[in-house]
Coordinates of C-alpha atoms and ligand atoms in Angstrom, one line a residue:
X919 CA 12.2 -307.1 -128.7
X920 CA 10.2 -310.1 -127.7
X921 CA 10.2 -313.0 -130.1
X922 CA 7.5 -315.7 -130.2
X923 CA 8.6 -319.4 -130.5
X924 CA 5.7 -321.7 -131.3
X925 CA 6.0 -325.4 -130.9
X926 CA 2.8 -327.1 -132.4
X927 CA 2.4 -329.9 -132.1
X928 CA 4.7 -331.0 -129.3
X929 CA 5.6 -334.6 -130.3
X930 CA 6.6 -337.6 -128.2
X931 CA 3.5 -337.0 -126.0
X932 CA -0.1 -338.3 -126.0
X933 CA -2.6 -335.9 -127.6
X934 CA -2.4 -332.4 -129.1
X935 CA -0.4 -329.7 -127.3
X936 CA 0.8 -326.3 -128.5
X937 CA 3.4 -324.3 -126.6
X938 CA 4.1 -320.7 -127.2
X939 CA 7.1 -319.0 -125.6
X940 CA 8.1 -315.3 -125.7
X941 CA 11.8 -314.8 -125.6
X942 CA 14.1 -311.8 -125.3
X943 CA 16.9 -311.2 -127.7
X944 CA 19.3 -313.5 -125.9
X945 CA 16.7 -316.4 -126.3
X946 CA 15.6 -316.4 -122.6
X947 CA 12.0 -317.4 -122.1
X948 CA 10.1 -314.5 -120.5
X949 CA 6.6 -315.8 -120.9
X950 CA 5.0 -319.2 -121.8
X951 CA 1.6 -320.4 -122.8
X952 CA 0.2 -324.0 -122.9
X953 CA -2.7 -324.8 -125.1
X954 CA -4.6 -328.1 -125.5
X955 CA -5.8 -327.9 -129.1
X956 CA -8.2 -330.8 -129.3
X957 CA -11.5 -331.5 -127.8
X958 CA -13.3 -334.8 -127.1
X959 CA -16.6 -336.1 -125.6
X960 CA -16.6 -338.3 -122.6
X961 CA -18.1 -336.6 -119.5
X962 CA -21.2 -335.6 -121.4
X963 CA -22.0 -339.0 -122.8
X964 CA -22.0 -340.5 -119.3
X965 CA -25.1 -338.6 -118.2
X966 CA -28.2 -340.8 -118.0
X967 CA -26.2 -344.0 -118.0
X968 CA -26.1 -346.8 -115.4
X969 CA -23.3 -345.9 -112.9
X970 CA -22.1 -349.5 -113.0
X971 CA -21.2 -349.0 -116.7
X972 CA -19.5 -345.7 -116.3
X973 CA -16.0 -347.2 -116.0
X974 CA -16.1 -348.7 -119.5
X975 CA -16.8 -345.3 -121.1
X976 CA -14.6 -343.3 -118.8
X977 CA -11.6 -345.6 -119.4
X978 CA -11.7 -344.5 -123.1
X979 CA -10.6 -341.0 -122.0
X980 CA -7.1 -342.3 -122.7
X981 CA -5.3 -345.3 -124.1
X982 CA -2.0 -344.5 -122.5
X983 CA -2.9 -344.5 -118.8
X984 CA -5.0 -347.4 -119.9
X985 CA -6.7 -348.3 -116.7
X986 CA -6.7 -345.3 -114.4
X987 CA -10.0 -343.8 -115.5
X988 CA -11.6 -347.2 -115.0
X989 CA -10.3 -347.3 -111.4
X990 CA -11.3 -343.7 -110.6
X991 CA -14.8 -344.4 -112.0
X992 CA -15.5 -347.6 -110.0
X993 CA -14.2 -345.9 -106.9
X994 CA -16.5 -342.9 -107.5
X995 CA -19.5 -345.2 -107.7
X996 CA -18.3 -347.1 -104.6
X997 CA -17.8 -343.9 -102.7
X998 CA -21.2 -342.6 -103.6
X999 CA -22.9 -345.9 -102.6
X1000 CA -20.6 -346.6 -99.6
X1001 CA -19.8 -349.9 -101.3
X1002 CA -17.0 -351.8 -99.6
X1003 CA -14.9 -354.2 -101.7
X1004 CA -13.2 -357.4 -100.7
X1005 CA -9.5 -357.4 -99.7
X1006 CA -8.5 -359.5 -102.7
X1007 CA -10.0 -357.0 -105.0
X1008 CA -8.1 -354.2 -103.4
X1009 CA -4.8 -356.1 -103.8
X1010 CA -5.6 -357.0 -107.4
X1011 CA -6.3 -353.3 -108.1
X1012 CA -3.1 -352.3 -106.4
X1013 CA -1.1 -354.7 -108.5
X1014 CA -2.8 -353.5 -111.7
X1015 CA -2.1 -349.8 -110.9
X1016 CA 1.5 -350.6 -109.9
X1017 CA 2.1 -352.4 -113.2
X1018 CA 0.6 -349.3 -115.0
X1019 CA 3.0 -347.0 -113.2
X1020 CA 6.1 -348.9 -114.0
X1021 CA 5.1 -349.7 -117.6
X1022 CA 4.2 -346.1 -118.2
X1023 CA 7.2 -344.6 -116.6
X1024 CA 9.7 -346.9 -118.4
X1025 CA 8.0 -346.2 -121.8
X1026 CA 8.1 -342.5 -121.0
X1027 CA 11.7 -342.5 -120.1
X1028 CA 13.0 -344.5 -123.1
X1029 CA 10.5 -343.8 -125.8
X1030 CA 9.2 -340.3 -125.1
X1031 CA 11.8 -338.4 -123.1
X1032 CA 15.2 -340.0 -123.6
X1033 CA 15.6 -338.5 -127.1
X1034 CA 15.7 -335.0 -125.4
X1035 CA 19.0 -336.1 -123.8
X1036 CA 20.3 -338.9 -126.0
X1037 CA 21.6 -338.2 -129.5
X1038 CA 20.8 -341.3 -131.5
X1039 CA 23.0 -340.5 -134.5
X1040 CA 26.0 -339.9 -132.2
X1041 CA 25.7 -343.6 -131.1
X1042 CA 27.1 -344.6 -134.5
X1043 CA 30.5 -343.2 -133.4
X1044 CA 30.6 -345.3 -130.2
X1045 CA 33.1 -348.0 -129.6
X1046 CA 31.1 -351.2 -128.7
X1047 CA 33.9 -352.4 -126.3
X1048 CA 33.9 -349.1 -124.4
X1049 CA 30.1 -349.2 -124.4
X1050 CA 30.3 -352.6 -122.8
X1051 CA 32.7 -351.4 -120.2
X1052 CA 30.5 -348.4 -119.4
X1053 CA 27.4 -350.6 -119.1
X1054 CA 29.1 -353.1 -116.9
X1055 CA 30.5 -350.3 -114.6
X1056 CA 26.9 -349.2 -113.7
X1057 CA 24.9 -352.4 -113.8
X1058 CA 24.9 -356.2 -113.6
X1059 CA 22.3 -356.3 -116.5
X1060 CA 23.4 -359.3 -118.6
X1061 CA 22.9 -357.8 -122.0
X1062 CA 26.1 -355.8 -122.0
X1063 CA 28.7 -357.6 -124.1
X1064 CA 30.8 -355.8 -126.8
X1065 CA 29.1 -358.1 -129.4
X1066 CA 25.6 -357.1 -128.2
X1067 CA 26.3 -353.4 -128.5
X1068 CA 28.0 -354.0 -131.9
X1069 CA 24.8 -355.6 -133.1
X1070 CA 22.7 -352.7 -131.8
X1071 CA 25.0 -350.3 -133.6
X1072 CA 24.7 -352.3 -136.8
X1073 CA 20.9 -352.2 -136.6
X1074 CA 21.0 -348.5 -136.2
X1075 CA 23.5 -348.0 -139.0
X1076 CA 21.2 -349.9 -141.3
X1077 CA 18.4 -347.5 -140.4
X1078 CA 20.6 -344.4 -141.1
X1079 CA 22.2 -345.7 -144.3
X1080 CA 18.9 -346.8 -145.6
X1081 CA 17.6 -343.2 -145.0
X1082 CA 15.0 -344.8 -142.8
X1083 CA 15.5 -343.5 -139.3
X1084 CA 11.8 -344.3 -138.8
X1085 CA 11.0 -343.8 -135.1
X1086 CA 14.2 -341.8 -134.8
X1087 CA 13.5 -339.4 -137.6
X1088 CA 13.2 -335.7 -137.1
X1089 CA 15.3 -335.4 -133.9
X1090 CA 17.5 -332.4 -133.3
X1091 CA 20.5 -334.7 -133.8
X1092 CA 23.8 -332.9 -133.5
X1093 CA 22.3 -330.1 -131.4
X1094 CA 25.2 -328.8 -129.2
X1095 CA 23.1 -329.2 -126.1
X1096 CA 23.4 -333.0 -126.4
X1097 CA 26.2 -333.9 -124.0
X1098 CA 26.4 -337.7 -123.7
X1099 CA 29.5 -339.4 -125.1
X1100 CA 28.8 -341.7 -128.0
X1101 CA 29.1 -344.8 -125.8
X1102 CA 26.3 -343.6 -123.4
X1103 CA 24.2 -342.8 -126.4
X1104 CA 24.6 -346.3 -127.8
X1105 CA 23.8 -347.8 -124.4
X1106 CA 20.6 -345.8 -124.2
X1107 CA 19.6 -346.7 -127.8
X1108 CA 20.1 -350.4 -126.9
X1109 CA 17.8 -350.0 -123.8
X1110 CA 15.3 -348.1 -125.9
X1111 CA 14.9 -351.2 -128.1
X1112 CA 14.9 -353.6 -125.1
X1113 CA 12.2 -351.6 -123.3
X1114 CA 10.0 -352.1 -126.4
X1115 CA 10.0 -355.9 -125.9
X1116 CA 10.0 -355.7 -122.1
X1117 CA 6.7 -353.9 -122.0
X1118 CA 5.0 -356.7 -123.9
X1119 CA 5.6 -358.9 -120.9
X1120 CA 4.4 -356.2 -118.4
X1121 CA 1.0 -355.8 -119.9
X1122 CA 0.3 -359.5 -119.4
X1123 CA -0.4 -358.6 -115.8
X1124 CA -3.4 -356.6 -116.8
X1125 CA -4.6 -359.3 -119.2
X1126 CA -4.5 -361.9 -116.4
X1127 CA -6.4 -359.9 -113.9
X1128 CA -8.6 -357.8 -116.3
X1129 CA -8.9 -359.9 -119.5
X1130 CA -6.9 -357.5 -121.7
X1131 CA -4.7 -354.5 -122.2
X1132 CA -5.2 -351.7 -123.1
X1133 CA -8.4 -351.0 -121.2
X1134 CA -8.7 -354.0 -118.9
X1135 CA -12.1 -354.9 -117.3
X1136 CA -13.3 -353.6 -114.0
X1137 CA -16.3 -354.2 -111.8
X1138 CA -18.1 -351.9 -109.3
X1139 CA -17.8 -353.7 -106.0
X1140 CA -14.7 -355.7 -106.7
X1141 CA -12.5 -357.3 -109.4
X1142 CA -14.0 -358.8 -112.6
X1143 CA -12.3 -362.3 -112.6
X1144 CA -13.3 -364.9 -110.1
X1145 CA -10.5 -366.9 -108.4
X1146 CA -10.5 -370.7 -108.7
X1147 CA -8.4 -373.2 -107.0
X1148 CA -10.1 -376.1 -108.7
X1149 CA -9.5 -377.7 -112.1
X1150 CA -11.8 -378.1 -115.2
X1151 CA -13.5 -375.7 -117.5
X1152 CA -14.5 -373.0 -115.0
X1153 CA -11.0 -372.8 -113.5
X1154 CA -9.5 -372.4 -116.9
X1155 CA -11.2 -369.0 -117.4
X1156 CA -10.8 -367.9 -113.8
X1157 CA -7.8 -366.4 -112.1
X1158 CA -6.0 -369.7 -111.4
X1159 CA -2.5 -370.9 -110.3
X1160 CA -1.1 -370.6 -113.8
X1161 CA -2.2 -367.0 -114.0
X1162 CA -0.8 -366.2 -110.6
X1163 CA 2.6 -367.8 -111.5
X1164 CA 2.7 -365.7 -114.7
X1165 CA 2.0 -362.6 -112.5
X1166 CA 4.9 -363.5 -110.3
X1167 CA 7.1 -363.9 -113.4
X1168 CA 6.0 -360.5 -114.7
X1169 CA 6.8 -358.8 -111.4
X1170 CA 10.3 -360.4 -111.4
X1171 CA 10.9 -359.1 -114.9
X1172 CA 9.7 -355.6 -113.9
X1173 CA 11.9 -355.5 -110.9
X1174 CA 15.0 -356.6 -112.8
X1175 CA 14.5 -353.9 -115.5
X1176 CA 13.9 -351.1 -113.0
X1177 CA 16.9 -352.1 -110.8
X1178 CA 19.4 -353.0 -113.5
X1179 CA 18.4 -350.7 -116.5
X1180 CA 16.0 -347.9 -115.7
X1181 CA 17.5 -346.7 -112.4
X1182 CA 21.2 -346.9 -113.4
X1183 CA 20.5 -345.3 -116.8
X1184 CA 18.6 -342.4 -115.2
X1185 CA 21.5 -341.7 -112.9
X1186 CA 24.1 -342.1 -115.6
X1187 CA 22.3 -339.7 -118.0
X1188 CA 21.4 -337.2 -115.4
X1189 CA 25.1 -336.9 -114.4
X1190 CA 25.8 -335.2 -117.7
X1191 CA 23.0 -332.6 -117.3
X1192 CA 23.3 -331.4 -113.8
X1193 CA 22.3 -327.8 -114.7
X1194 CA 18.9 -329.2 -115.5
X1195 CA 18.4 -329.8 -111.8
X1196 CA 18.5 -326.0 -111.4
X1197 CA 15.8 -324.9 -113.8
X1198 CA 12.2 -325.8 -114.8
X1199 CA 10.8 -325.9 -111.2
X1200 CA 7.6 -324.0 -111.8
X1201 CA 5.0 -323.6 -109.1
X1202 CA 6.7 -325.1 -106.1
X1203 CA 3.2 -326.2 -105.0
X1204 CA 2.4 -330.0 -105.1
X1205 CA -0.8 -331.9 -104.7
X1206 CA -1.5 -335.7 -104.2
X1207 CA -4.8 -337.5 -103.6
X1208 CA -3.1 -340.6 -102.3
X1209 CA -3.2 -344.2 -103.5
X1210 CA -2.5 -347.9 -102.8
X1211 CA -4.8 -348.7 -99.9
X1212 CA -2.8 -351.0 -97.7
X1213 CA -5.2 -352.6 -95.3
X1214 CA -8.8 -353.1 -94.5
X1215 CA -11.5 -354.0 -96.9
X1216 CA -12.3 -350.5 -98.0
X1217 CA -8.6 -349.8 -97.6
X1218 CA -9.3 -346.3 -96.5
X1219 CA -7.4 -346.5 -93.3
X1220 CA -4.0 -346.4 -94.7
X1221 CA -2.5 -345.4 -98.1
X1222 CA 1.0 -346.1 -99.2
X1223 CA 1.2 -342.7 -101.0
X1224 CA -0.3 -340.1 -98.7
X1225 CA -2.7 -337.3 -99.7
X1226 CA -2.1 -333.7 -99.2
X1227 CA -0.6 -330.4 -100.4
X1228 CA 2.9 -329.0 -100.2
X1229 CA 3.1 -325.2 -100.6
X1230 CA 6.1 -323.2 -101.6
X1231 CA 8.5 -326.1 -101.4
X1232 CA 7.9 -326.3 -97.6
X1233 CA 8.3 -330.0 -96.8
X1234 CA 7.7 -329.5 -93.1
X1235 CA 4.0 -329.1 -93.5
X1236 CA 1.5 -331.4 -95.4
X1237 CA -1.8 -329.5 -95.7
X1238 CA -4.8 -331.8 -95.7
X1239 CA -7.2 -331.8 -98.7
X1240 CA -10.9 -332.5 -98.9
X1241 CA -12.2 -333.5 -102.3
X1242 CA -15.8 -333.0 -101.2
X1243 CA -15.5 -329.5 -99.6
X1244 CA -16.8 -326.6 -101.6
X1245 CA -14.0 -324.1 -102.2
X1246 CA -11.1 -326.6 -102.2
X1247 CA -10.9 -328.2 -105.6
X1248 CA -12.4 -326.0 -108.3
X1249 CA -12.1 -325.6 -112.1
X1250 CA -11.8 -322.2 -113.7
X1251 CA -12.4 -321.3 -117.4
X1252 CA -11.3 -317.7 -117.6
X1253 CA -8.7 -318.5 -120.3
X1254 CA -10.4 -321.7 -121.6
X1255 CA -12.8 -322.1 -124.5
X1256 CA -15.7 -322.7 -122.2
X1257 CA -18.5 -320.7 -120.6
X1258 CA -20.1 -321.2 -117.1
X1259 CA -23.8 -320.5 -116.7
X1260 CA -22.9 -318.3 -113.7
X1261 CA -20.2 -316.3 -115.5
X1262 CA -16.7 -317.0 -116.8
X1263 CA -14.9 -315.7 -113.7
X1264 CA -16.2 -318.1 -111.2
X1265 CA -14.7 -321.5 -110.1
X1266 CA -16.9 -324.6 -109.9
X1267 CA -16.5 -327.6 -107.7
X1268 CA -16.7 -330.7 -109.8
X1269 CA -20.0 -331.9 -108.3
X1270 CA -21.5 -328.7 -109.9
X1271 CA -19.1 -328.8 -112.9
X1272 CA -20.2 -327.7 -116.3
X1273 CA -18.8 -328.3 -119.8
X1274 CA -20.3 -325.6 -122.1
X1275 CA -18.1 -325.1 -125.1
X1276 CA -17.5 -321.6 -126.4
X1277 CA -14.7 -321.3 -128.9
X1278 CA -13.6 -317.7 -129.3
X1279 CA -10.1 -318.2 -130.4
X1280 CA -8.6 -317.8 -133.8
X1281 CA -9.4 -320.6 -136.2
X1282 CA -6.3 -322.8 -136.8
X1283 CA -3.9 -322.5 -138.5
X1284 CA -3.1 -319.4 -136.5
X1285 CA 0.0 -317.4 -135.9
X1286 CA -0.5 -316.8 -132.3
X1287 CA -2.9 -317.7 -129.5
X1288 CA -5.2 -315.1 -128.2
X1289 CA -3.7 -315.3 -124.8
X1290 CA -5.4 -312.2 -123.4
X1291 CA -8.6 -314.2 -123.7
X1292 CA -9.2 -317.9 -124.1
X1293 CA -6.5 -320.1 -125.5
X1294 CA -7.0 -323.7 -124.5
X1295 CA -9.5 -326.6 -124.3
X1296 CA -8.1 -327.4 -120.9
X1297 CA -9.7 -325.9 -117.8
X1298 CA -7.6 -324.5 -114.9
X1299 CA -8.1 -326.7 -111.8
X1300 CA -7.1 -325.0 -108.5
X1301 CA -6.8 -326.0 -104.8
X1302 CA -8.1 -323.2 -102.6
X1303 CA -7.5 -320.9 -105.5
X1304 CA -3.8 -321.9 -106.0
X1305 CA -2.2 -323.7 -108.9
X1306 CA -0.6 -327.1 -108.2
X1307 CA 1.8 -329.5 -109.8
X1308 CA 0.7 -333.1 -109.7
X1309 CA 2.6 -336.3 -110.6
X1310 CA 5.7 -338.3 -109.7
X1311 CA 7.6 -335.4 -108.2
X1312 CA 4.6 -334.5 -106.0
X1313 CA 4.3 -338.1 -104.8
X1314 CA 8.0 -338.5 -104.1
X1315 CA 8.0 -335.2 -102.1
X1316 CA 4.9 -336.3 -100.2
X1317 CA 6.4 -339.7 -99.4
X1318 CA 9.6 -337.9 -98.4
X1319 CA 7.9 -335.3 -96.3
X1320 CA 5.8 -337.9 -94.5
X1321 CA 8.9 -339.8 -93.5
X1322 CA 8.5 -342.9 -95.8
X1323 CA 11.9 -344.6 -95.1
X1324 CA 12.4 -346.4 -98.5
X1325 CA 11.8 -343.1 -100.2
X1326 CA 14.2 -341.2 -98.0
X1327 CA 16.9 -343.9 -98.5
X1328 CA 16.5 -344.1 -102.2
X1329 CA 16.4 -340.3 -102.7
X1330 CA 19.5 -340.0 -100.5
X1331 CA 21.3 -342.6 -102.6
X1332 CA 20.4 -341.0 -105.9
X1333 CA 21.2 -337.5 -104.9
X1334 CA 24.3 -338.6 -103.2
X1335 CA 25.6 -340.3 -106.4
X1336 CA 24.9 -337.1 -108.3
X1337 CA 26.3 -334.9 -105.6
X1338 CA 23.1 -332.8 -105.4
X1339 CA 21.0 -331.4 -102.5
X1340 CA 17.4 -332.3 -102.0
X1341 CA 16.4 -328.9 -103.5
X1342 CA 17.6 -330.2 -106.8
X1343 CA 14.4 -332.2 -107.0
X1344 CA 12.5 -328.9 -107.7
X1345 CA 13.5 -328.9 -111.4
X1346 CA 13.1 -330.4 -114.8
X1347 CA 15.4 -333.4 -114.1
X1348 CA 14.1 -333.7 -110.6
X1349 CA 10.7 -334.4 -112.1
X1350 CA 12.3 -337.0 -114.4
X1351 CA 14.3 -338.6 -111.6
X1352 CA 11.2 -338.7 -109.3
X1353 CA 9.5 -340.9 -112.0
X1354 CA 12.4 -343.4 -111.8
X1355 CA 12.5 -343.3 -108.0
X1356 CA 8.8 -343.9 -107.7
X1357 CA 9.0 -346.8 -110.2
X1358 CA 11.5 -348.5 -107.8
X1359 CA 9.4 -347.7 -104.7
X1360 CA 6.3 -349.2 -106.3
X1361 CA 7.9 -352.2 -107.9
X1362 CA 9.5 -353.1 -104.6
X1363 CA 6.1 -353.2 -103.1
X1364 CA 4.5 -355.5 -105.7
X1365 CA 6.0 -358.7 -104.4
X1366 CA 4.5 -358.0 -100.9
X1367 CA 1.0 -357.5 -102.4
X1368 CA 1.4 -360.6 -104.5
X1369 CA 2.3 -362.6 -101.4
X1370 CA -0.7 -361.3 -99.5
X1371 CA -3.0 -362.3 -102.3
X1372 CA -1.6 -365.8 -102.5
X1373 CA -1.8 -366.1 -98.7
X1374 CA -5.4 -365.1 -98.7
X1375 CA -6.2 -367.7 -101.4
X1376 CA -4.3 -370.4 -99.5
X1377 CA -6.4 -369.5 -96.4
X1378 CA -9.5 -370.1 -98.4
X1379 CA -10.5 -366.5 -99.1
X1380 CA -11.5 -366.5 -102.8
X1381 CA -13.8 -363.5 -102.6
X1382 CA -13.3 -360.8 -105.2
X1383 CA -16.7 -359.2 -105.4
X1384 CA -19.2 -357.8 -103.0
X1385 CA -22.7 -358.6 -104.2
X1386 CA -24.5 -356.6 -101.5
X1387 CA -25.2 -353.4 -103.4
X1388 CA -25.2 -354.8 -107.0
X1389 CA -29.0 -354.4 -107.3
X1390 CA -29.7 -350.7 -108.0
X1391 CA -33.1 -350.9 -106.2
X1392 CA -31.0 -351.1 -103.0
X1393 CA -29.4 -347.7 -103.7
X1394 CA -30.5 -344.4 -102.2
X1395 CA -32.5 -342.1 -104.6
X1396 CA -29.7 -339.6 -104.6
X1397 CA -26.1 -340.1 -103.9
X1398 CA -22.8 -338.4 -104.8
X1399 CA -19.2 -339.5 -104.5
X1400 CA -15.6 -339.0 -105.6
X1401 CA -13.2 -341.7 -106.8
X1402 CA -9.6 -340.7 -106.7
X1403 CA -6.3 -342.3 -107.4
X1404 CA -2.8 -341.5 -108.4
X1405 CA -2.4 -342.0 -112.1
X1406 CA 1.1 -342.1 -113.6
X1407 CA 0.9 -338.4 -114.4
X1408 CA -0.6 -337.4 -111.1
X1409 CA -3.7 -336.9 -109.0
X1410 CA -6.9 -338.0 -110.8
X1411 CA -10.4 -337.9 -109.5
X1412 CA -13.9 -338.5 -111.0
X1413 CA -16.9 -336.9 -109.3
X1414 CA -20.3 -338.6 -109.8
X1415 CA -23.9 -337.5 -108.9
X1416 CA -26.4 -340.4 -109.0
X1417 CA -30.1 -339.8 -109.2
X1418 CA -32.8 -342.5 -109.6
X1419 CA -30.2 -345.2 -110.4
X1420 CA -28.7 -343.1 -113.3
X1421 CA -25.8 -340.7 -113.6
X1422 CA -27.0 -337.1 -113.2
X1423 CA -23.5 -335.4 -113.5
X1424 CA -20.0 -336.7 -114.1
X1425 CA -16.8 -334.7 -114.0
X1426 CA -13.2 -335.8 -114.3
X1427 CA -10.4 -333.6 -113.2
X1428 CA -7.3 -335.1 -114.6
X1429 CA -3.5 -334.8 -113.9
X1430 CA -2.5 -333.3 -117.2
X1431 CA -5.3 -330.7 -116.7
X1432 CA -3.7 -329.6 -113.4
X1433 CA -0.2 -329.4 -115.1
X1434 CA -1.0 -328.3 -118.6
X1435 CA -3.9 -326.0 -117.9
X1436 CA -3.8 -322.3 -118.9
X1437 CA -3.8 -319.2 -116.7
X1438 CA -6.8 -318.7 -114.3
X1439 CA -8.9 -315.6 -113.8
X1440 CA -6.2 -314.1 -111.5
X1441 CA -3.6 -314.7 -114.2
X1442 CA -1.8 -317.4 -112.3
X1443 CA 0.0 -319.7 -114.6
X1444 CA -0.3 -323.5 -114.8
X1445 CA 2.6 -325.8 -114.0
X1446 CA 3.9 -326.2 -117.6
X1447 CA 3.9 -322.5 -118.1
X1448 CA 5.6 -321.7 -114.8
X1449 CA 8.2 -324.3 -115.4
X1450 CA 9.1 -322.9 -118.8
X1451 CA 9.4 -319.5 -117.3
X1452 CA 12.1 -320.7 -114.8
X1453 CA 15.5 -320.1 -116.3
X1454 CA 15.2 -321.3 -119.8
X1455 CA 17.4 -319.9 -122.6
X1456 CA 16.9 -321.3 -126.1
X1457 CA 20.3 -322.1 -127.7
X1458 CA 18.5 -322.1 -131.1
X1459 CA 14.9 -320.9 -131.4
X1460 CA 14.5 -323.1 -134.6
X1461 CA 15.4 -326.2 -132.5
X1462 CA 13.7 -325.5 -129.2
X1463 CA 15.2 -328.6 -127.4
X1464 CA 15.0 -326.8 -124.1
X1465 CA 11.2 -326.5 -124.3
X1466 CA 10.9 -330.2 -125.1
X1467 CA 13.0 -331.2 -122.2
X1468 CA 10.9 -329.4 -119.6
X1469 CA 7.5 -330.1 -121.1
X1470 CA 8.4 -333.8 -121.6
X1471 CA 9.5 -333.9 -117.9
X1472 CA 5.8 -333.7 -117.1
X1473 CA 4.9 -336.6 -119.5
X1474 CA 1.9 -334.8 -121.1
X1475 CA -1.3 -336.5 -121.9
X1476 CA -3.7 -334.2 -123.6
X1477 CA -6.4 -336.8 -124.4
X1478 CA -6.8 -337.2 -120.6
X1479 CA -6.7 -333.5 -120.0
X1480 CA -9.4 -332.6 -122.6
X1481 CA -12.3 -335.0 -122.4
X1482 CA -15.4 -332.9 -122.9
X1483 CA -18.0 -332.4 -125.6
X1484 CA -18.0 -331.3 -129.3
X1485 CA -17.7 -327.8 -130.6
X1486 CA -21.4 -327.0 -130.4
X1487 CA -22.1 -328.9 -127.3
X1488 CA -24.2 -331.4 -129.2
X1489 CA -24.3 -335.1 -129.0
X1490 CA -21.6 -336.5 -131.3
X1491 CA -22.5 -340.2 -131.3
X1492 CA -25.1 -342.5 -129.9
X1493 CA -24.0 -345.8 -128.5
X1494 CA -26.6 -348.4 -128.0
X1495 CA -25.9 -350.7 -125.1
X1496 CA -27.9 -353.9 -124.8
Ligands
NFE1418 NI1 -3.8 -340.2 -120.7 FE1 -3.6 -339.8 -117.7 C1 -2.3 -340.3 -116.6 C2 -4.9 -339.6 -116.4 S1 -2.9 -337.8 -117.6 S2 -2.3 -340.3 -119.4 O1 -1.4 -340.7 -116.0 O2 -5.7 -339.6 -115.7 O3 -3.8 -336.5 -117.5
MG1419 MG1 -13.1 -332.5 -116.7

């Protein structure tokens, strides 16, 4: 007889996610359902506003991927108005996006995902000397002495003996599926704590270019902070040589942590869980929009991460995508708590997207989702009618399939060390490893972008903003455009329709909506659901560690994924902007 395992809320994520899994008597997952259980109000409140202000509202969709909605928003307006931006602004945006990736991925690995693989309490049994030997055998990271690990262990013991595990409370400690030796657990706990202080340095990059973090400033047509090579009061508040030196220092710290901590830890931990490279694949379809424009003012000639679709694991063909074409990107609501004016069965392109709430599900608290009908506040995005996985794995596969040499070498090294074939990437741990690999690929590129920016400034190019289209009276009466990027969790795009200088429609289709969305009108599962239905057996249904491993491998963000209006479709708040 089928049993129902309900995990609600899934913790160590952003937002509110419920997973239901049906299992057979042996604990094997036979069916899985993903439900976003909260609802918010961003797309609707953008209507009627000045398009140049949209980024500041859209960015509040999420505080985790803190800048991505700002970038997608300014790019949407720039696409609609055919608004070119200066080369320096493009480089500054690249550096800000890259810092976001590496920051987000390291935080995910240590603070959100590691505890699925690392038993914190077991670290108390570790021998600090043996831990030091282990750490030194995999990395030249200087913080690896026996005394250092003994101190870490003492800190941890104080937590446990004081009955105050705090951030480490409520894990499934002692679960037999934890397989690391105590020394590896202690090393990972030490790096968990180090990553907390490391990230304080990384966010400075956003503060230098964008004034603050989270939610740095942006500007339609360029970058918000002028560049100054002079001295005096105006130089002090501009992007100056002090700021640029700090950026260089941050990039050096990011590079060191990725090379000497994150990458070796990923490989060391993954080596104990190789069977997790053989389950949790899911759809086998992958989509990217592309990011990191590499040359030209608009930067549209060349992207470091290419755009496209991979179908059924076939890396020999990258299918082109068109974000403007009707029938390519569409959102469905057959199993979502929404209605469409033309009927619940149809798909809508985001230019024509609607957010009409219609909650028909059981009122929480509920025993079970009404999965035959609607069961999520997420929509179901599809490409040409097919479900897609987005995110680091999609990007690494796209880079690999398009022949990007650094990616091929790095993936070859990592898989070689683990003794695994390329097909191992289609899995739960493949997804997690892809996040580490892309952090290395991106951080390796940051120094080059930094050098380009400094070279431009030395050559006298201080331009960061294009004034040409700033005045709305220069705009066409009607315009529409799409701003896309690769957010840490995957392909992100905002579609904007501008009429008479104001926003007439605004739709965001977000990475976690692609991955965490429910079934569509054809019954096709989303990526989370499909992944859970790929070879998962629960050792103990009361401690569903296996569900957490695979869901966390996607790094869920449900605030991003659900960003619509309130229950009755009414205005929730009025914000006066003067
Ligand atoms: Ni809120 Fe987000 C990212 C975006 S995920 S974290 O990365 O866009 O849906
Ligand atoms: Mg949306």
